[in-house]
Coordinates of C-alpha atoms in Angstrom, one line a residue:
M17 CA 0.1 0.0 0.0
R18 CA 3.0 2.3 0.6
D19 CA 4.1 2.1 -2.9
K20 CA 0.4 3.0 -4.3
R21 CA 0.3 5.9 -1.8
K22 CA 3.6 7.3 -2.8
K23 CA 2.4 7.3 -6.5
M24 CA -0.8 8.9 -5.6
V25 CA 0.8 11.6 -3.5
F26 CA 3.1 12.2 -6.4
G27 CA 0.1 12.7 -8.8
M28 CA -1.4 15.0 -6.2
M29 CA 1.7 17.0 -6.2
V30 CA 1.9 17.3 -10.0
L31 CA -1.8 18.2 -10.1
L32 CA -1.3 20.8 -7.5
F33 CA 1.7 22.2 -9.7
L34 CA -0.4 22.5 -12.7
A35 CA -3.4 23.9 -10.6
T36 CA -0.9 26.5 -9.3
N37 CA 0.4 27.4 -12.6
Y38 CA -3.0 28.0 -14.1
A39 CA -4.5 29.4 -11.0
F40 CA -8.0 27.9 -11.3
A41 CA -10.6 30.1 -9.7
G42 CA -12.2 28.6 -6.8
V43 CA -9.9 25.9 -6.2
V44 CA -8.9 25.4 -2.6
N45 CA -5.9 22.8 -1.8
L46 CA -6.8 21.6 1.7
P47 CA -3.7 20.6 4.0
Q48 CA -3.0 17.3 5.5
T49 CA -4.3 16.7 9.1
G50 CA -0.9 16.0 10.8
Q51 CA -1.7 12.2 11.2
I52 CA 1.3 10.4 9.8
I53 CA 0.8 6.9 11.5
S54 CA -1.5 4.6 9.7
Y55 CA -3.8 2.2 11.6
Y56 CA -5.5 0.5 8.7
D57 CA -4.8 0.3 5.0
G58 CA -6.8 3.3 3.2
D59 CA -6.8 5.6 6.4
D60 CA -5.7 9.2 6.7
G61 CA -2.2 7.9 7.6
D62 CA -1.8 5.7 4.8
W63 CA -2.9 8.3 2.1
L64 CA -1.4 11.3 3.7
A65 CA -3.8 13.2 1.4
G66 CA -3.5 17.1 1.0
V67 CA -0.8 19.8 1.0
S68 CA 2.2 19.0 3.0
W69 CA 3.0 20.9 6.2
P70 CA 5.8 23.3 5.8
T71 CA 8.9 23.0 8.0
P72 CA 8.9 24.8 10.4
R73 CA 5.1 24.9 10.7
F74 CA 5.2 27.9 13.1
M75 CA 7.8 30.7 13.7
I76 CA 8.0 33.0 16.8
N77 CA 7.9 36.4 15.5
N78 CA 10.5 39.2 16.4
D79 CA 8.0 40.8 18.7
G80 CA 7.9 37.7 20.9
N81 CA 4.2 37.8 21.4
T82 CA 3.0 36.4 18.0
V83 CA 3.5 33.4 16.1
M84 CA 3.5 32.8 12.2
D85 CA 1.8 29.8 10.9
N86 CA 3.8 29.1 7.6
L87 CA 1.0 26.8 6.5
T88 CA -1.7 29.3 6.5
G89 CA 0.0 32.7 6.5
L90 CA -1.9 33.5 9.6
E91 CA -0.6 35.5 12.5
W92 CA -1.7 34.3 16.0
M93 CA -1.2 35.8 19.4
R94 CA 1.3 33.6 21.2
D95 CA -0.1 33.5 24.6
G96 CA -3.3 31.3 24.8
S97 CA -4.3 32.2 28.3
V98 CA -6.1 35.3 27.3
P99 CA -4.0 37.7 29.3
T100 CA -5.2 41.0 30.6
L101 CA -3.5 43.7 28.2
T102 CA -3.9 47.4 29.1
Q103 CA -7.7 47.8 29.4
C104 CA -8.6 44.6 27.9
Q105 CA -9.7 42.1 30.5
G106 CA -8.6 38.6 30.1
G107 CA -9.7 35.4 31.4
F108 CA -12.8 33.2 30.5
Q109 CA -14.9 35.0 28.1
T110 CA -18.4 34.6 26.6
W111 CA -18.9 35.0 23.0
Q112 CA -19.6 38.9 23.1
T113 CA -16.8 39.5 25.6
A114 CA -14.6 37.7 23.2
L115 CA -15.4 39.9 20.5
D116 CA -15.1 43.0 22.7
Y117 CA -11.6 41.6 23.9
V118 CA -10.4 41.8 20.2
K119 CA -11.9 45.1 19.8
C120 CA -10.1 46.3 22.6
L121 CA -6.7 45.2 21.4
N122 CA -7.5 47.1 18.1
T123 CA -8.5 50.4 20.0
N124 CA -5.3 50.0 21.9
K125 CA -3.2 49.2 18.8
Y126 CA -1.7 46.0 20.6
L127 CA 1.8 45.5 19.2
G128 CA 1.0 48.3 16.7
Y129 CA -1.7 46.5 14.9
T130 CA -5.5 47.5 14.4
D131 CA -6.6 44.4 12.5
W132 CA -6.8 41.7 15.2
R133 CA -10.0 39.6 15.0
L134 CA -11.6 36.5 16.5
P135 CA -10.7 33.6 14.1
N136 CA -13.5 31.9 12.2
I137 CA -14.0 28.1 12.9
N138 CA -12.0 27.0 9.9
E139 CA -8.9 29.2 10.9
L140 CA -9.2 28.0 14.5
K141 CA -9.5 24.3 13.9
S142 CA -6.6 24.6 11.3
L143 CA -4.5 24.7 14.5
V144 CA -5.6 21.1 15.4
N145 CA -3.1 18.3 14.8
V146 CA -5.2 15.2 14.7
G147 CA -2.0 13.0 15.0
Q148 CA -1.5 14.4 18.5
S149 CA -3.7 13.4 21.5
N150 CA -3.5 16.9 23.0
S151 CA -3.0 19.7 20.4
A152 CA -2.8 22.3 23.3
K153 CA 0.2 20.5 24.4
W154 CA 1.6 20.2 21.0
L155 CA 1.1 23.8 20.3
N156 CA 3.1 24.7 23.4
G157 CA 5.9 22.8 22.0
Q158 CA 5.6 24.7 18.5
G159 CA 6.1 28.2 19.7
F160 CA 2.7 29.1 21.3
V161 CA 2.7 29.4 25.3
N162 CA -0.1 28.8 27.7
M163 CA -2.4 27.3 25.3
Q164 CA -5.2 25.4 27.3
P165 CA -6.6 21.9 27.1
A166 CA -9.9 23.6 26.8
F167 CA -12.5 25.2 24.4
Y168 CA -11.6 28.3 22.5
W169 CA -14.1 30.5 20.7
S170 CA -14.5 31.0 17.1
S171 CA -16.4 34.2 15.4
S172 CA -18.7 31.6 13.5
T173 CA -22.3 31.4 14.6
Y174 CA -23.9 28.2 14.7
A175 CA -26.5 28.3 11.8
A176 CA -29.2 25.8 13.4
D177 CA -29.3 28.0 16.6
T178 CA -28.0 31.5 16.2
N179 CA -27.7 31.9 20.0
S180 CA -24.7 29.6 19.8
A181 CA -21.3 29.8 18.3
W182 CA -18.7 27.2 17.3
V183 CA -15.9 26.5 19.5
V184 CA -12.7 24.1 19.2
N185 CA -11.6 21.8 21.8
M186 CA -7.7 22.2 21.9
T187 CA -7.3 19.0 23.7
D188 CA -8.8 16.3 21.3
G189 CA -9.8 18.9 18.4
S190 CA -13.6 18.4 18.6
V191 CA -15.7 21.0 17.1
V192 CA -19.1 21.9 18.7
P193 CA -21.7 24.5 19.3
F194 CA -21.9 26.5 22.7
A195 CA -24.3 29.0 24.0
K196 CA -22.9 32.5 23.4
T197 CA -23.7 33.4 26.9
K198 CA -21.3 30.6 28.2
A199 CA -18.4 32.3 30.1
G200 CA -16.2 29.3 30.1
C201 CA -14.0 29.6 26.7
Y202 CA -10.6 31.0 25.9
V203 CA -9.8 33.6 23.0
L204 CA -6.8 33.4 20.6
P205 CA -6.8 36.4 18.6
V206 CA -5.4 36.3 14.9
R207 CA -4.3 38.6 12.1
G208 CA -4.6 38.1 8.4
G209 CA -0.9 37.2 8.3
V210 CA 1.3 37.4 5.4
F211 CA -1.3 37.2 2.6
S212 CA -4.4 39.1 3.4
N213 CA -4.6 42.0 5.8
Y214 CA -0.8 42.3 6.2
Q215 CA 0.5 45.8 6.6
G216 CA 4.3 46.3 6.6
T217 CA 7.1 47.9 4.8
E218 CA 7.1 48.9 1.3
G219 CA 9.1 45.5 0.5
D220 CA 6.1 43.6 1.9
K221 CA 3.5 45.3 -0.2
N222 CA 5.1 43.9 -3.3
M223 CA 3.6 40.4 -2.5
I224 CA 0.9 39.2 -4.6
T225 CA -1.5 36.4 -3.8
G226 CA -2.4 33.8 -6.4
G227 CA -0.8 32.3 -9.4
Q228 CA 2.6 30.7 -9.5
C229 CA 4.9 31.2 -6.6
E230 CA 8.0 33.3 -6.7
Y231 CA 10.6 33.8 -4.1
R232 CA 13.3 36.2 -3.1
E233 CA 16.4 34.3 -2.0
Y234 CA 18.9 35.5 0.7
L235 CA 22.3 33.9 1.2
G236 CA 23.9 33.7 4.4
Y237 CA 24.9 30.9 7.1
A238 CA 23.0 29.2 9.8
E239 CA 24.4 28.7 13.3
V240 CA 23.0 25.4 14.8
I241 CA 22.0 25.7 18.2
S242 CA 20.7 22.2 18.9
A243 CA 19.8 19.1 17.0
K244 CA 17.7 15.9 18.2
V245 CA 16.2 12.9 16.6
V246 CA 12.5 12.8 16.0
K247 CA 11.0 9.3 15.6
D248 CA 8.8 8.8 12.8
N249 CA 7.2 5.4 12.7
A250 CA 5.5 6.1 9.4
A251 CA 8.9 6.9 7.5
E252 CA 11.8 4.7 6.7
K253 CA 14.1 6.8 8.3
D254 CA 14.2 9.2 11.4
K255 CA 14.3 12.9 11.0
F256 CA 16.3 15.5 12.9
E257 CA 14.8 18.5 14.6
I258 CA 17.4 21.5 14.1
K259 CA 17.1 24.7 15.9
F260 CA 19.4 27.3 14.5
K261 CA 19.8 31.1 13.9
F262 CA 20.3 32.5 10.4
Y263 CA 22.5 35.2 9.6
P264 CA 21.9 36.7 5.9
D265 CA 24.7 38.5 3.9
E266 CA 22.3 41.3 3.1
T267 CA 19.3 43.0 5.0
V268 CA 16.0 41.0 4.6
E269 CA 13.8 43.7 3.3
E270 CA 10.4 41.7 4.1
S271 CA 9.6 42.6 7.9
F272 CA 7.8 39.5 8.5
A273 CA 10.8 37.5 7.6
N274 CA 13.6 39.5 9.5
P275 CA 15.7 36.9 11.1
E276 CA 17.3 39.1 13.7
G277 CA 17.0 37.9 17.2
R278 CA 15.0 34.8 16.1
E279 CA 15.6 31.0 16.4
F280 CA 14.0 28.8 13.8
L281 CA 13.3 25.1 14.0
V282 CA 13.1 22.7 11.2
Q283 CA 13.0 19.1 10.5
L284 CA 15.5 17.6 8.1
N285 CA 16.5 14.2 6.7
F286 CA 20.1 14.8 7.8
Y287 CA 22.0 15.7 11.0
I288 CA 23.9 19.0 11.5
E289 CA 26.2 19.2 14.6
P290 CA 25.2 22.0 17.3
G291 CA 27.6 24.8 17.1
K292 CA 28.4 24.3 13.5
K293 CA 28.1 27.1 11.1
I294 CA 26.9 26.2 7.5
N295 CA 25.9 27.9 4.4
C296 CA 22.1 28.3 4.3
K297 CA 19.5 29.9 2.0
M298 CA 16.6 31.6 3.1
K299 CA 13.6 32.0 0.4
V300 CA 11.0 34.4 1.1
I301 CA 7.6 34.5 -0.7
K302 CA 7.1 37.5 -3.2
K303 CA 4.1 36.0 -5.2
G304 CA 1.6 33.3 -4.7
T305 CA 0.2 31.4 -1.5
C306 CA 2.8 29.1 -0.9
T307 CA 5.1 28.6 2.3
P308 CA 6.1 32.2 3.3
I309 CA 9.6 31.3 4.3
I310 CA 11.7 28.2 3.1
F311 CA 15.3 27.3 4.2
E312 CA 17.8 25.3 2.2
F313 CA 21.0 23.9 3.1
P314 CA 22.8 23.5 -0.3
E315 CA 26.1 21.7 1.3
M316 CA 24.0 19.1 3.1
E317 CA 21.4 18.4 0.4
S318 CA 23.7 18.0 -2.6

């Protein structure tokens, strides 16, 4: 079954490439679920259907308070505990106070932005990794902090009962409607990220969505901080989780990709010894809706 799956995945990749080149209107390429273990022939872990997750999936931004999702281009508040910020009262929220909390962030220009919003149900459930028994715990290991094994509000109303709204359980990933007056859910504000409502430098404004993807390349070197083996029962070989800093040879014009003061985490098929400095290339999206930032290690990949 594995050979058949590989052929199918390759075929899907070719189809995706063609669809990207011709930019068919209305076509949405759904991502993989995160489940990489197959429990029975023909299941999710066997087919691995969907767009592969980028590595790294998440990156902590320079401000230290937000996390960029490289799969969706969405920028999330890093702290999942709903902290009290200036006049914005944190803690458990009803649906209405959740909307008010986000409105307060915009009024007070939290981190300099005025486009924070309560995520819709599709955006919120995109954070769930169905390959993990506890998505909150997993997210806390991906750059987020204080993500709770509890329910989080979405901005999406439940059509069958408009007095309720959809919520996501960040423990098991379940999606259910809750009464809007229920004061027992958390809030995780989001911004449009790189591709939709992003407001940055002049260099950022040159990015265009749709069509074939184009990247700007920055040469430099990576300084490896740590490296560890990541067991993958679904793969023939183990992977290596490499944490590193990137030092470009020139100034990175796109503010969202500025590597200064940041640590990056990637999974590779090869090992790089901690403390080693190695030639590295950072590719930053200029056009299209592909992964915003990609790292390549030419010496190791050749």
